[in-house]
Amino acid sequence: YAVNVEKDLQKGISYAKMRIDLYPDDAAARNNLGWYYMNSGRYREALQEYKATVRIFPDMALTYGGICWLYLEKLGMVDSAFYWSEKMISDNPGNVWGYFYLGSSFLGLDSLHNAERSFLKAYDISPELMLNTYRLAHTYRLLGNYDKAIEILKKIYEKSNDETSALYDLGINYTALGKAAEAK
């Protein structure tokens, strides 16, 4: 209530801490506290709570996603994101996000063929995860495989004409192939 209705993150943090004091093994309370910290810009504290959550309940894939996202997007610690994405896959092998974050980590490490394999695995699990599909297309572009990137981007746009970013990316790939007419 404090967070969602009153929009008071500090009060939500205080209440979550009280709940954790009463029930230290409550994974949901720890996850929520991590979420509140993250939304407050307190990333290190968020990581601490997220890590405590997965120690209690390793099947909580959402929390693993928070850890990987913080390391990649907010802290720029690719090696840590890599470690936690592998751990996420180990504990939740059927979850698409583990492979997505692993692929993103490989991109950050400039290991493009490993990134491709990870994004393809994520695609096999869930072809609807658009962010993964775009990253796969970008990986193909970085590998110089413009035809594959174009194929993927065309599929994105065919699925949804609202995905105008796919058109822009198609233009980039056609330009790289020297096909100015197609790029336009």
Coordinates of C-alpha atoms in Angstrom, one line a residue:
Y1 CA 0.0 0.0 0.0
A2 CA 2.8 2.4 1.0
V3 CA 4.6 1.9 -2.3
N4 CA 1.7 1.3 -4.8
V5 CA -0.9 3.7 -3.5
E6 CA 0.9 6.3 -1.4
K7 CA 4.0 6.2 -3.8
D8 CA 6.2 6.3 -0.7
L9 CA 9.2 4.1 -1.3
Q10 CA 10.9 5.0 2.0
K11 CA 7.8 3.9 3.9
G12 CA 7.7 0.7 1.8
I13 CA 11.4 0.1 2.6
S14 CA 10.7 0.5 6.3
Y15 CA 7.7 -1.9 6.2
A16 CA 9.6 -4.5 4.2
K17 CA 12.5 -4.3 6.7
M18 CA 10.0 -4.9 9.6
R19 CA 8.6 -7.9 7.8
I20 CA 12.1 -9.3 7.2
D21 CA 12.9 -8.8 10.9
L22 CA 9.9 -10.9 11.7
Y23 CA 10.4 -13.5 9.0
P24 CA 14.1 -13.5 7.8
D25 CA 13.5 -16.3 5.3
D26 CA 10.6 -14.6 3.5
A27 CA 11.9 -14.6 0.0
A28 CA 9.0 -12.4 -1.3
A29 CA 9.7 -9.7 1.3
R30 CA 13.4 -9.7 0.5
N31 CA 12.6 -9.5 -3.3
N32 CA 10.3 -6.6 -2.7
L33 CA 12.9 -4.8 -0.6
G34 CA 15.4 -5.2 -3.4
W35 CA 12.8 -3.8 -5.8
Y36 CA 12.2 -0.8 -3.6
Y37 CA 15.9 -0.2 -3.3
M38 CA 16.4 -0.5 -7.0
N39 CA 13.6 2.0 -7.7
S40 CA 15.3 4.3 -5.1
G41 CA 18.6 4.2 -7.0
R42 CA 20.2 2.2 -4.2
Y43 CA 21.6 -0.4 -6.5
R44 CA 24.1 -2.0 -4.1
E45 CA 21.5 -2.5 -1.4
A46 CA 19.1 -3.9 -4.0
L47 CA 21.7 -6.4 -5.1
Q48 CA 22.2 -7.5 -1.4
E49 CA 18.5 -8.2 -1.0
Y50 CA 18.2 -9.9 -4.4
K51 CA 21.1 -12.2 -3.6
A52 CA 19.6 -13.0 -0.2
T53 CA 16.4 -13.8 -2.0
V54 CA 17.9 -16.4 -4.4
R55 CA 19.8 -18.0 -1.6
I56 CA 16.5 -18.6 0.1
F57 CA 14.6 -19.5 -3.0
P58 CA 16.7 -20.2 -6.1
D59 CA 13.7 -20.8 -8.3
M60 CA 12.8 -17.1 -8.2
A61 CA 13.8 -16.3 -11.7
L62 CA 12.4 -12.7 -11.5
T63 CA 15.0 -11.9 -8.8
Y64 CA 17.9 -13.3 -10.9
G65 CA 16.7 -11.1 -13.7
G66 CA 16.9 -8.1 -11.3
I67 CA 20.5 -9.0 -10.4
C68 CA 21.6 -9.4 -14.0
W69 CA 19.8 -6.2 -15.1
L70 CA 21.5 -4.2 -12.3
Y71 CA 24.9 -5.5 -13.1
L72 CA 24.5 -4.9 -16.9
E73 CA 22.4 -1.8 -17.1
K74 CA 23.1 0.2 -14.0
L75 CA 26.6 -0.8 -12.8
G76 CA 28.3 -1.9 -16.0
M77 CA 29.8 -5.0 -14.4
V78 CA 29.6 -7.4 -17.3
D79 CA 31.6 -10.2 -15.5
S80 CA 29.2 -10.1 -12.6
A81 CA 26.2 -10.2 -14.9
F82 CA 27.9 -13.2 -16.7
Y83 CA 28.3 -15.1 -13.4
W84 CA 24.7 -14.5 -12.3
S85 CA 23.2 -15.3 -15.7
E86 CA 25.0 -18.6 -15.6
K87 CA 23.7 -19.2 -12.1
M88 CA 20.2 -18.3 -13.2
I89 CA 20.4 -20.8 -16.0
S90 CA 21.7 -23.5 -13.6
D91 CA 18.8 -22.9 -11.2
N92 CA 16.1 -22.1 -13.8
P93 CA 17.2 -23.8 -17.1
G94 CA 13.8 -23.3 -18.9
N95 CA 13.7 -19.5 -18.2
V96 CA 14.3 -17.4 -21.3
W97 CA 15.8 -14.5 -19.4
G98 CA 18.9 -16.4 -18.2
Y99 CA 19.9 -17.0 -21.8
F100 CA 19.0 -13.4 -22.8
Y101 CA 21.2 -12.0 -20.0
L102 CA 24.0 -14.5 -20.8
G103 CA 23.9 -13.4 -24.4
S104 CA 24.0 -9.8 -23.3
S105 CA 27.0 -10.5 -21.1
F106 CA 28.8 -12.2 -24.0
L107 CA 28.1 -9.1 -26.1
G108 CA 29.7 -7.0 -23.4
L109 CA 32.7 -9.3 -23.4
D110 CA 33.0 -9.1 -27.2
S111 CA 32.3 -12.9 -27.5
L112 CA 29.9 -12.6 -30.4
H113 CA 29.6 -16.3 -31.4
N114 CA 28.7 -17.2 -27.8
A115 CA 26.3 -14.3 -27.7
E116 CA 24.7 -15.7 -30.8
R117 CA 24.3 -19.1 -29.3
S118 CA 22.8 -17.7 -26.1
F119 CA 20.3 -15.5 -28.0
L120 CA 19.3 -18.4 -30.2
K121 CA 18.7 -20.6 -27.1
A122 CA 16.5 -17.8 -25.7
Y123 CA 14.7 -17.5 -29.1
D124 CA 14.0 -21.3 -29.0
I125 CA 12.4 -20.9 -25.6
S126 CA 10.4 -17.8 -26.4
P127 CA 10.4 -16.3 -29.9
E128 CA 8.0 -13.6 -28.6
L129 CA 10.7 -11.9 -26.4
M130 CA 11.3 -9.0 -28.7
L131 CA 14.3 -7.6 -26.8
N132 CA 16.1 -10.9 -27.3
T133 CA 15.2 -11.0 -31.0
Y134 CA 16.6 -7.5 -31.6
R135 CA 19.8 -8.4 -29.8
L136 CA 20.1 -11.5 -31.9
A137 CA 19.8 -9.3 -35.0
H138 CA 22.3 -6.9 -33.7
T139 CA 24.7 -9.7 -33.0
Y140 CA 24.4 -10.9 -36.6
R141 CA 25.1 -7.3 -37.7
L142 CA 28.2 -7.2 -35.5
L143 CA 29.3 -10.5 -36.9
G144 CA 29.0 -9.1 -40.4
N145 CA 26.2 -11.5 -41.2
Y146 CA 23.8 -8.8 -42.6
D147 CA 21.6 -11.3 -44.4
K148 CA 20.7 -13.1 -41.2
A149 CA 20.1 -9.8 -39.4
I150 CA 17.8 -8.8 -42.2
E151 CA 15.9 -12.1 -42.0
I152 CA 15.4 -11.7 -38.3
L153 CA 14.4 -8.0 -38.6
K154 CA 11.8 -8.8 -41.3
K155 CA 10.2 -11.4 -39.1
I156 CA 10.0 -8.8 -36.3
Y157 CA 8.2 -6.3 -38.5
E158 CA 5.9 -9.0 -40.0
K159 CA 4.8 -9.9 -36.5
S160 CA 4.1 -6.4 -35.6
N161 CA 4.0 -3.3 -37.8
D162 CA 4.4 -1.2 -34.7
E163 CA 8.0 -2.3 -34.4
T164 CA 9.3 0.6 -36.5
S165 CA 12.8 0.1 -35.0
A166 CA 13.0 -3.0 -37.1
L167 CA 12.7 -0.8 -40.2
Y168 CA 15.5 1.5 -39.1
D169 CA 17.7 -1.5 -38.3
L170 CA 16.8 -3.0 -41.7
G171 CA 18.1 0.2 -43.3
I172 CA 21.4 -0.1 -41.4
N173 CA 21.9 -3.7 -42.6
Y174 CA 21.0 -3.0 -46.2
T175 CA 23.4 0.0 -46.2
A176 CA 26.2 -2.3 -44.9
L177 CA 25.5 -4.6 -47.8
G178 CA 25.7 -1.6 -50.2
K179 CA 22.0 -1.9 -51.1
A180 CA 21.0 1.7 -51.0
A181 CA 17.6 1.2 -52.7
E182 CA 16.5 -1.4 -50.1
A183 CA 17.9 0.7 -47.3
K184 CA 15.6 3.6 -48.3

